[in-house]
């Protein structure tokens, strides 16, 4: 029995790797003044330049059940079973759309709320692909995908809290007060949603705090991989990598842009550390 993977674009895998892994991607949408564009079709540099200047902040929306039905139909021409790990249901209705679509198929389609997004979801996709190559059965894959969030720690920060406020992620008073005091929030994915863990003043202290929270309470020997993601903060991303390697010299660290759905909510100067642990 052959097993295929369908996921969504917030996994932040590059097109070459998607093709290599044979994964099917369903895209969420970005809405700019009533014009909906697949997130996969956006040019990131121009979009993030635009994001910092527009009067009306873009919004994001989930794929439709029809989007998933089309993807499932294509995938089931090549596979007998589908495993469908998706962005956290607390961040998006993508899981709901996929679940509705899965009911129209007689062949097994296992839709999973991973409680993850961004490169944490991407790390899961890579691992699932390897497990399929090694002969893991469907039950093993579904359980692994359901529990994998426990192996991921996701730390984010933003330069301007207004984007999180406008996207409905924090209250107006908190955004206003944080910006007035020039505080930098440290946010962590907890059970599938972003929650504040600390406010710091000053960029140098922020970067150190992000690394501290990434490693807090963990055995550095169990750190398998770190992805640093950013928007318009390449120097900060490089500095985060330097600090991390100073603390854990043997770890693999990659740097990439934040994908546009999460980037829309973080704003044009978001930055994050996503780590995978044994």
PDB file of C-alpha atoms in Angstrom:
ATOM      1  CA  UNK A   1       0.000   0.000   0.000  1.00  0.00           C
ATOM      2  CA  UNK A   2       1.479   3.345  -1.086  1.00  0.00           C
ATOM      3  CA  UNK A   3       1.144   6.386   1.205  1.00  0.00           C
ATOM      4  CA  UNK A   4       1.188  10.011   0.039  1.00  0.00           C
ATOM      5  CA  UNK A   5       1.358  13.340   1.855  1.00  0.00           C
ATOM      6  CA  UNK A   6      -0.779  16.433   1.324  1.00  0.00           C
ATOM      7  CA  UNK A   7      -0.070  19.560   3.378  1.00  0.00           C
ATOM      8  CA  UNK A   8      -0.486  23.331   3.181  1.00  0.00           C
ATOM      9  CA  UNK A   9       1.903  26.076   2.116  1.00  0.00           C
ATOM     10  CA  UNK A  10       2.644  27.297   5.644  1.00  0.00           C
ATOM     11  CA  UNK A  11       5.097  24.383   5.937  1.00  0.00           C
ATOM     12  CA  UNK A  12       7.488  26.775   4.148  1.00  0.00           C
ATOM     13  CA  UNK A  13       9.198  24.078   2.086  1.00  0.00           C
ATOM     14  CA  UNK A  14      10.860  25.322  -1.076  1.00  0.00           C
ATOM     15  CA  UNK A  15       9.505  24.188  -4.442  1.00  0.00           C
ATOM     16  CA  UNK A  16      12.555  22.036  -5.231  1.00  0.00           C
ATOM     17  CA  UNK A  17      12.191  20.123  -1.969  1.00  0.00           C
ATOM     18  CA  UNK A  18       8.432  19.743  -2.440  1.00  0.00           C
ATOM     19  CA  UNK A  19       9.090  18.177  -5.837  1.00  0.00           C
ATOM     20  CA  UNK A  20      11.836  15.950  -4.458  1.00  0.00           C
ATOM     21  CA  UNK A  21       9.643  14.697  -1.605  1.00  0.00           C
ATOM     22  CA  UNK A  22       6.617  14.211  -3.863  1.00  0.00           C
ATOM     23  CA  UNK A  23       4.386  16.167  -1.499  1.00  0.00           C
ATOM     24  CA  UNK A  24       1.141  17.831  -2.601  1.00  0.00           C
ATOM     25  CA  UNK A  25       0.626  21.418  -1.399  1.00  0.00           C
ATOM     26  CA  UNK A  26      -2.689  23.230  -0.917  1.00  0.00           C
ATOM     27  CA  UNK A  27      -2.310  26.998  -0.632  1.00  0.00           C
ATOM     28  CA  UNK A  28      -3.984  29.378   1.764  1.00  0.00           C
ATOM     29  CA  UNK A  29      -4.952  32.819   0.421  1.00  0.00           C
ATOM     30  CA  UNK A  30      -3.970  36.430   1.033  1.00  0.00           C
ATOM     31  CA  UNK A  31      -6.725  39.007   0.583  1.00  0.00           C
ATOM     32  CA  UNK A  32      -5.571  42.472  -0.480  1.00  0.00           C
ATOM     33  CA  UNK A  33      -8.544  44.852  -0.693  1.00  0.00           C
ATOM     34  CA  UNK A  34     -10.853  42.126  -1.929  1.00  0.00           C
ATOM     35  CA  UNK A  35      -8.366  40.520  -4.315  1.00  0.00           C
ATOM     36  CA  UNK A  36      -7.513  36.968  -3.282  1.00  0.00           C
ATOM     37  CA  UNK A  37      -4.117  35.561  -4.230  1.00  0.00           C
ATOM     38  CA  UNK A  38      -2.757  32.117  -3.450  1.00  0.00           C
ATOM     39  CA  UNK A  39       0.029  32.563  -0.924  1.00  0.00           C
ATOM     40  CA  UNK A  40       2.191  30.272  -3.062  1.00  0.00           C
ATOM     41  CA  UNK A  41       1.946  32.731  -5.960  1.00  0.00           C
ATOM     42  CA  UNK A  42       3.238  35.788  -4.070  1.00  0.00           C
ATOM     43  CA  UNK A  43       6.721  37.187  -4.606  1.00  0.00           C
ATOM     44  CA  UNK A  44       7.912  37.473  -1.024  1.00  0.00           C
ATOM     45  CA  UNK A  45      10.243  40.446  -1.397  1.00  0.00           C
ATOM     46  CA  UNK A  46       7.685  42.640  -3.142  1.00  0.00           C
ATOM     47  CA  UNK A  47       4.869  41.475  -0.860  1.00  0.00           C
ATOM     48  CA  UNK A  48       6.782  42.314   2.308  1.00  0.00           C
ATOM     49  CA  UNK A  49       7.771  45.707   0.880  1.00  0.00           C
ATOM     50  CA  UNK A  50       4.084  46.326   0.234  1.00  0.00           C
ATOM     51  CA  UNK A  51       3.072  45.067   3.683  1.00  0.00           C
ATOM     52  CA  UNK A  52       5.046  47.816   5.380  1.00  0.00           C
ATOM     53  CA  UNK A  53       3.317  50.618   3.463  1.00  0.00           C
ATOM     54  CA  UNK A  54      -0.345  49.685   2.897  1.00  0.00           C
ATOM     55  CA  UNK A  55      -3.075  51.574   4.751  1.00  0.00           C
ATOM     56  CA  UNK A  56      -5.328  48.512   4.819  1.00  0.00           C
ATOM     57  CA  UNK A  57      -3.624  45.418   6.169  1.00  0.00           C
ATOM     58  CA  UNK A  58      -4.108  42.276   4.056  1.00  0.00           C
ATOM     59  CA  UNK A  59      -5.983  39.390   5.613  1.00  0.00           C
ATOM     60  CA  UNK A  60      -5.567  35.658   5.124  1.00  0.00           C
ATOM     61  CA  UNK A  61      -8.068  32.891   4.505  1.00  0.00           C
ATOM     62  CA  UNK A  62      -8.107  29.124   4.464  1.00  0.00           C
ATOM     63  CA  UNK A  63      -8.302  26.978   1.339  1.00  0.00           C
ATOM     64  CA  UNK A  64     -11.796  25.857   0.381  1.00  0.00           C
ATOM     65  CA  UNK A  65     -12.945  22.234   0.652  1.00  0.00           C
ATOM     66  CA  UNK A  66     -12.887  22.249  -3.159  1.00  0.00           C
ATOM     67  CA  UNK A  67      -9.172  23.139  -3.114  1.00  0.00           C
ATOM     68  CA  UNK A  68      -8.532  20.077  -0.978  1.00  0.00           C
ATOM     69  CA  UNK A  69     -10.824  17.849  -3.030  1.00  0.00           C
ATOM     70  CA  UNK A  70      -8.810  18.673  -6.140  1.00  0.00           C
ATOM     71  CA  UNK A  71      -5.518  17.978  -4.347  1.00  0.00           C
ATOM     72  CA  UNK A  72      -6.794  14.710  -2.858  1.00  0.00           C
ATOM     73  CA  UNK A  73      -8.081  13.603  -6.252  1.00  0.00           C
ATOM     74  CA  UNK A  74      -4.663  14.221  -7.853  1.00  0.00           C
ATOM     75  CA  UNK A  75      -2.779  12.523  -5.036  1.00  0.00           C
ATOM     76  CA  UNK A  76      -5.028   9.457  -4.958  1.00  0.00           C
ATOM     77  CA  UNK A  77      -4.214   8.784  -8.595  1.00  0.00           C
ATOM     78  CA  UNK A  78      -0.720   7.898  -7.341  1.00  0.00           C
ATOM     79  CA  UNK A  79      -1.290   6.700  -3.775  1.00  0.00           C
ATOM     80  CA  UNK A  80      -3.653   4.367  -1.913  1.00  0.00           C
ATOM     81  CA  UNK A  81      -3.693   6.325   1.369  1.00  0.00           C
ATOM     82  CA  UNK A  82      -3.143   9.996   2.227  1.00  0.00           C
ATOM     83  CA  UNK A  83      -1.701  11.522   5.374  1.00  0.00           C
ATOM     84  CA  UNK A  84      -2.640  15.212   5.601  1.00  0.00           C
ATOM     85  CA  UNK A  85      -0.760  17.157   8.313  1.00  0.00           C
ATOM     86  CA  UNK A  86      -1.894  20.801   8.439  1.00  0.00           C
ATOM     87  CA  UNK A  87      -1.412  24.167  10.137  1.00  0.00           C
ATOM     88  CA  UNK A  88      -2.771  24.401  13.670  1.00  0.00           C
ATOM     89  CA  UNK A  89      -6.556  24.595  13.793  1.00  0.00           C
ATOM     90  CA  UNK A  90      -6.196  27.395  16.359  1.00  0.00           C
ATOM     91  CA  UNK A  91      -4.537  29.585  13.718  1.00  0.00           C
ATOM     92  CA  UNK A  92      -6.589  28.697  10.642  1.00  0.00           C
ATOM     93  CA  UNK A  93      -9.723  26.902   9.439  1.00  0.00           C
ATOM     94  CA  UNK A  94      -7.601  24.892   6.996  1.00  0.00           C
ATOM     95  CA  UNK A  95      -8.093  21.691   9.014  1.00  0.00           C
ATOM     96  CA  UNK A  96     -11.881  22.109   8.811  1.00  0.00           C
ATOM     97  CA  UNK A  97     -11.824  22.553   5.019  1.00  0.00           C
ATOM     98  CA  UNK A  98      -9.656  19.473   4.573  1.00  0.00           C
ATOM     99  CA  UNK A  99     -11.832  17.401   6.899  1.00  0.00           C
ATOM    100  CA  UNK A 100     -14.952  18.320   4.922  1.00  0.00           C
ATOM    101  CA  UNK A 101     -13.217  17.429   1.653  1.00  0.00           C
ATOM    102  CA  UNK A 102     -11.965  14.083   2.972  1.00  0.00           C
ATOM    103  CA  UNK A 103     -15.545  12.817   3.425  1.00  0.00           C
ATOM    104  CA  UNK A 104     -16.024  12.640  -0.348  1.00  0.00           C
ATOM    105  CA  UNK A 105     -13.385   9.933  -0.824  1.00  0.00           C
ATOM    106  CA  UNK A 106     -13.714   6.203  -0.321  1.00  0.00           C
ATOM    107  CA  UNK A 107      -9.946   5.769   0.007  1.00  0.00           C
ATOM    108  CA  UNK A 108      -8.383   6.604   3.413  1.00  0.00           C
ATOM    109  CA  UNK A 109      -7.554  10.305   3.910  1.00  0.00           C
ATOM    110  CA  UNK A 110      -6.161  11.051   7.386  1.00  0.00           C
ATOM    111  CA  UNK A 111      -6.442  14.787   8.167  1.00  0.00           C
ATOM    112  CA  UNK A 112      -4.300  15.874  11.131  1.00  0.00           C
ATOM    113  CA  UNK A 113      -4.258  19.086  13.157  1.00  0.00           C
ATOM    114  CA  UNK A 114      -0.534  19.261  13.908  1.00  0.00           C
ATOM    115  CA  UNK A 115      -0.731  22.279  16.270  1.00  0.00           C
ATOM    116  CA  UNK A 116       2.185  23.596  14.203  1.00  0.00           C
ATOM    117  CA  UNK A 117       2.930  25.985  11.378  1.00  0.00           C
ATOM    118  CA  UNK A 118       5.887  27.423   9.475  1.00  0.00           C
ATOM    119  CA  UNK A 119       9.096  25.408   9.464  1.00  0.00           C
ATOM    120  CA  UNK A 120       7.924  23.239  12.355  1.00  0.00           C
ATOM    121  CA  UNK A 121       5.318  21.814   9.993  1.00  0.00           C
ATOM    122  CA  UNK A 122       8.007  21.559   7.323  1.00  0.00           C
ATOM    123  CA  UNK A 123      10.236  19.535   9.653  1.00  0.00           C
ATOM    124  CA  UNK A 124       7.342  17.151  10.229  1.00  0.00           C
ATOM    125  CA  UNK A 125       6.785  16.726   6.475  1.00  0.00           C
ATOM    126  CA  UNK A 126      10.449  15.833   5.932  1.00  0.00           C
ATOM    127  CA  UNK A 127      10.360  13.273   8.737  1.00  0.00           C
ATOM    128  CA  UNK A 128       7.123  11.699   7.503  1.00  0.00           C
ATOM    129  CA  UNK A 129       8.546  11.376   3.998  1.00  0.00           C
ATOM    130  CA  UNK A 130      11.588   9.578   5.388  1.00  0.00           C
ATOM    131  CA  UNK A 131       9.410   7.290   7.497  1.00  0.00           C
ATOM    132  CA  UNK A 132       7.324   6.367   4.443  1.00  0.00           C
ATOM    133  CA  UNK A 133      10.534   5.512   2.560  1.00  0.00           C
ATOM    134  CA  UNK A 134      11.562   3.298   5.471  1.00  0.00           C
ATOM    135  CA  UNK A 135       8.244   1.429   5.410  1.00  0.00           C
ATOM    136  CA  UNK A 136       6.252   2.903   8.304  1.00  0.00           C
ATOM    137  CA  UNK A 137       2.546   2.014   8.257  1.00  0.00           C
ATOM    138  CA  UNK A 138      -0.331   4.505   8.274  1.00  0.00           C
ATOM    139  CA  UNK A 139      -1.151   4.208  11.979  1.00  0.00           C
ATOM    140  CA  UNK A 140       2.470   4.909  12.912  1.00  0.00           C
ATOM    141  CA  UNK A 141       2.590   7.946  10.634  1.00  0.00           C
ATOM    142  CA  UNK A 142      -0.679   9.406  11.940  1.00  0.00           C
ATOM    143  CA  UNK A 143       0.368   8.992  15.578  1.00  0.00           C
ATOM    144  CA  UNK A 144       3.783  10.503  14.865  1.00  0.00           C
ATOM    145  CA  UNK A 145       2.237  13.497  13.088  1.00  0.00           C
ATOM    146  CA  UNK A 146      -0.309  14.016  15.882  1.00  0.00           C
ATOM    147  CA  UNK A 147       2.342  14.024  18.617  1.00  0.00           C
ATOM    148  CA  UNK A 148       5.195  15.733  16.751  1.00  0.00           C
ATOM    149  CA  UNK A 149       4.379  19.223  18.082  1.00  0.00           C
ATOM    150  CA  UNK A 150       5.873  18.094  21.401  1.00  0.00           C
ATOM    151  CA  UNK A 151       9.270  17.892  19.677  1.00  0.00           C
ATOM    152  CA  UNK A 152       9.063  21.431  18.258  1.00  0.00           C
ATOM    153  CA  UNK A 153       9.671  24.727  20.026  1.00  0.00           C
ATOM    154  CA  UNK A 154       8.637  27.857  18.126  1.00  0.00           C
ATOM    155  CA  UNK A 155       9.696  31.320  19.333  1.00  0.00           C
ATOM    156  CA  UNK A 156       8.692  34.513  17.488  1.00  0.00           C
ATOM    157  CA  UNK A 157       8.952  38.257  17.897  1.00  0.00           C
ATOM    158  CA  UNK A 158       7.654  41.286  16.010  1.00  0.00           C
ATOM    159  CA  UNK A 159       8.778  44.883  15.649  1.00  0.00           C
ATOM    160  CA  UNK A 160       5.274  46.392  15.541  1.00  0.00           C
ATOM    161  CA  UNK A 161       2.467  44.919  17.648  1.00  0.00           C
ATOM    162  CA  UNK A 162      -0.204  46.570  15.476  1.00  0.00           C
ATOM    163  CA  UNK A 163      -0.034  43.706  12.971  1.00  0.00           C
ATOM    164  CA  UNK A 164      -0.873  41.130  15.633  1.00  0.00           C
ATOM    165  CA  UNK A 165      -3.676  43.406  16.853  1.00  0.00           C
ATOM    166  CA  UNK A 166      -5.159  43.951  13.373  1.00  0.00           C
ATOM    167  CA  UNK A 167      -4.955  40.233  12.711  1.00  0.00           C
ATOM    168  CA  UNK A 168      -6.942  39.560  15.882  1.00  0.00           C
ATOM    169  CA  UNK A 169      -4.043  37.924  17.752  1.00  0.00           C
ATOM    170  CA  UNK A 170      -3.760  40.449  20.639  1.00  0.00           C
ATOM    171  CA  UNK A 171      -5.935  43.202  22.118  1.00  0.00           C
ATOM    172  CA  UNK A 172      -5.766  46.886  21.139  1.00  0.00           C
ATOM    173  CA  UNK A 173      -4.663  48.036  24.601  1.00  0.00           C
ATOM    174  CA  UNK A 174      -1.776  45.582  24.697  1.00  0.00           C
ATOM    175  CA  UNK A 175      -0.620  46.626  21.224  1.00  0.00           C
ATOM    176  CA  UNK A 176      -0.830  50.337  22.045  1.00  0.00           C
ATOM    177  CA  UNK A 177       0.958  50.009  25.377  1.00  0.00           C
ATOM    178  CA  UNK A 178       3.687  47.783  23.965  1.00  0.00           C
ATOM    179  CA  UNK A 179       4.420  50.161  21.098  1.00  0.00           C
ATOM    180  CA  UNK A 180       4.405  53.215  23.390  1.00  0.00           C
ATOM    181  CA  UNK A 181       6.887  51.584  25.743  1.00  0.00           C
ATOM    182  CA  UNK A 182       8.944  50.290  22.795  1.00  0.00           C
ATOM    183  CA  UNK A 183       8.756  46.796  24.252  1.00  0.00           C
ATOM    184  CA  UNK A 184       9.675  43.793  22.125  1.00  0.00           C
ATOM    185  CA  UNK A 185       7.457  40.771  22.743  1.00  0.00           C
ATOM    186  CA  UNK A 186       8.751  37.219  22.857  1.00  0.00           C
ATOM    187  CA  UNK A 187       5.997  34.842  21.722  1.00  0.00           C
ATOM    188  CA  UNK A 188       5.887  31.059  21.850  1.00  0.00           C
ATOM    189  CA  UNK A 189       3.664  28.493  20.133  1.00  0.00           C
ATOM    190  CA  UNK A 190       1.839  26.730  22.959  1.00  0.00           C
ATOM    191  CA  UNK A 191      -0.659  23.975  22.130  1.00  0.00           C
ATOM    192  CA  UNK A 192      -1.094  25.402  18.648  1.00  0.00           C
ATOM    193  CA  UNK A 193      -1.379  29.140  19.321  1.00  0.00           C
ATOM    194  CA  UNK A 194       0.988  32.052  19.853  1.00  0.00           C
ATOM    195  CA  UNK A 195       1.215  33.209  23.462  1.00  0.00           C
ATOM    196  CA  UNK A 196       3.403  35.932  25.032  1.00  0.00           C
ATOM    197  CA  UNK A 197       6.180  34.738  27.329  1.00  0.00           C
ATOM    198  CA  UNK A 198       8.221  37.904  27.899  1.00  0.00           C
ATOM    199  CA  UNK A 199       8.549  41.575  26.963  1.00  0.00           C
ATOM    200  CA  UNK A 200      12.025  43.060  26.629  1.00  0.00           C
ATOM    201  CA  UNK A 201      13.408  46.442  25.693  1.00  0.00           C
ATOM    202  CA  UNK A 202      16.160  46.696  23.091  1.00  0.00           C
ATOM    203  CA  UNK A 203      17.036  44.532  20.117  1.00  0.00           C
ATOM    204  CA  UNK A 204      20.205  43.023  21.574  1.00  0.00           C
ATOM    205  CA  UNK A 205      18.348  41.835  24.644  1.00  0.00           C
ATOM    206  CA  UNK A 206      15.505  40.548  22.461  1.00  0.00           C
ATOM    207  CA  UNK A 207      17.755  38.289  20.391  1.00  0.00           C
ATOM    208  CA  UNK A 208      19.413  36.894  23.497  1.00  0.00           C
ATOM    209  CA  UNK A 209      16.017  36.294  25.094  1.00  0.00           C
ATOM    210  CA  UNK A 210      14.763  34.432  22.010  1.00  0.00           C
ATOM    211  CA  UNK A 211      17.718  32.063  22.204  1.00  0.00           C
ATOM    212  CA  UNK A 212      17.257  31.680  25.974  1.00  0.00           C
ATOM    213  CA  UNK A 213      13.619  30.668  25.513  1.00  0.00           C
ATOM    214  CA  UNK A 214      14.548  28.298  22.686  1.00  0.00           C
ATOM    215  CA  UNK A 215      16.961  26.415  24.947  1.00  0.00           C
ATOM    216  CA  UNK A 216      15.175  26.874  28.288  1.00  0.00           C
ATOM    217  CA  UNK A 217      14.756  23.623  30.213  1.00  0.00           C
ATOM    218  CA  UNK A 218      16.195  21.542  27.381  1.00  0.00           C
ATOM    219  CA  UNK A 219      19.276  19.362  27.061  1.00  0.00           C
ATOM    220  CA  UNK A 220      21.339  20.931  24.234  1.00  0.00           C
ATOM    221  CA  UNK A 221      22.465  17.429  23.239  1.00  0.00           C
ATOM    222  CA  UNK A 222      18.874  16.722  22.172  1.00  0.00           C
ATOM    223  CA  UNK A 223      18.674  19.681  19.778  1.00  0.00           C
ATOM    224  CA  UNK A 224      18.464  18.219  16.261  1.00  0.00           C
ATOM    225  CA  UNK A 225      17.877  21.221  14.010  1.00  0.00           C
ATOM    226  CA  UNK A 226      17.131  24.952  14.115  1.00  0.00           C
ATOM    227  CA  UNK A 227      15.480  27.078  11.433  1.00  0.00           C
ATOM    228  CA  UNK A 228      15.645  30.849  11.802  1.00  0.00           C
ATOM    229  CA  UNK A 229      12.944  32.684   9.857  1.00  0.00           C
ATOM    230  CA  UNK A 230      12.653  36.403   9.273  1.00  0.00           C
ATOM    231  CA  UNK A 231      11.194  39.305   7.330  1.00  0.00           C
ATOM    232  CA  UNK A 232      13.507  42.242   6.553  1.00  0.00           C
ATOM    233  CA  UNK A 233      15.803  41.339   9.436  1.00  0.00           C
ATOM    234  CA  UNK A 234      18.607  39.405   7.786  1.00  0.00           C
ATOM    235  CA  UNK A 235      21.257  40.871  10.101  1.00  0.00           C
ATOM    236  CA  UNK A 236      19.246  39.862  13.167  1.00  0.00           C
ATOM    237  CA  UNK A 237      18.766  36.377  11.700  1.00  0.00           C
ATOM    238  CA  UNK A 238      22.514  36.061  11.213  1.00  0.00           C
ATOM    239  CA  UNK A 239      23.102  37.255  14.778  1.00  0.00           C
ATOM    240  CA  UNK A 240      20.627  34.726  16.145  1.00  0.00           C
ATOM    241  CA  UNK A 241      22.501  31.990  14.307  1.00  0.00           C
ATOM    242  CA  UNK A 242      25.789  33.207  15.815  1.00  0.00           C
ATOM    243  CA  UNK A 243      24.350  33.219  19.354  1.00  0.00           C
ATOM    244  CA  UNK A 244      22.834  29.761  18.912  1.00  0.00           C
ATOM    245  CA  UNK A 245      26.038  28.254  17.561  1.00  0.00           C
ATOM    246  CA  UNK A 246      27.925  29.815  20.449  1.00  0.00           C
ATOM    247  CA  UNK A 247      25.623  27.963  22.820  1.00  0.00           C
ATOM    248  CA  UNK A 248      25.229  24.723  20.812  1.00  0.00           C
ATOM    249  CA  UNK A 249      28.129  24.536  18.318  1.00  0.00           C
ATOM    250  CA  UNK A 250      27.144  21.219  16.721  1.00  0.00           C
ATOM    251  CA  UNK A 251      23.565  22.038  15.734  1.00  0.00           C
ATOM    252  CA  UNK A 252      22.451  22.514  12.121  1.00  0.00           C
ATOM    253  CA  UNK A 253      21.047  26.024  11.620  1.00  0.00           C
ATOM    254  CA  UNK A 254      19.284  27.234   8.471  1.00  0.00           C
ATOM    255  CA  UNK A 255      17.937  30.723   7.694  1.00  0.00           C
ATOM    256  CA  UNK A 256      14.938  31.461   5.474  1.00  0.00           C
ATOM    257  CA  UNK A 257      12.137  33.970   4.882  1.00  0.00           C
ATOM    258  CA  UNK A 258       8.860  33.611   6.758  1.00  0.00           C
ATOM    259  CA  UNK A 259       6.102  32.397   4.450  1.00  0.00           C
ATOM    260  CA  UNK A 260       3.442  35.028   3.650  1.00  0.00           C
ATOM    261  CA  UNK A 261       0.418  33.782   5.616  1.00  0.00           C
ATOM    262  CA  UNK A 262       2.197  33.860   8.967  1.00  0.00           C
ATOM    263  CA  UNK A 263       4.173  36.899   7.782  1.00  0.00           C
ATOM    264  CA  UNK A 264       0.943  38.836   7.235  1.00  0.00           C
ATOM    265  CA  UNK A 265       0.053  38.450  10.907  1.00  0.00           C
ATOM    266  CA  UNK A 266       3.542  39.106  12.252  1.00  0.00           C
ATOM    267  CA  UNK A 267       4.151  42.186  10.123  1.00  0.00           C
ATOM    268  CA  UNK A 268       7.043  43.225   7.897  1.00  0.00           C
ATOM    269  CA  UNK A 269       9.759  42.784  10.536  1.00  0.00           C
ATOM    270  CA  UNK A 270       8.898  39.491  12.192  1.00  0.00           C
ATOM    271  CA  UNK A 271      11.554  37.000  13.238  1.00  0.00           C
ATOM    272  CA  UNK A 272      11.486  33.506  14.705  1.00  0.00           C
ATOM    273  CA  UNK A 273      13.448  30.489  15.880  1.00  0.00           C
ATOM    274  CA  UNK A 274      11.970  27.044  15.230  1.00  0.00           C
ATOM    275  CA  UNK A 275      13.795  24.130  16.829  1.00  0.00           C
ATOM    276  CA  UNK A 276      13.368  20.369  16.608  1.00  0.00           C
ATOM    277  CA  UNK A 277      14.281  18.200  19.583  1.00  0.00           C
ATOM    278  CA  UNK A 278      14.860  14.494  20.029  1.00  0.00           C
TER     279      UNK A 278
END
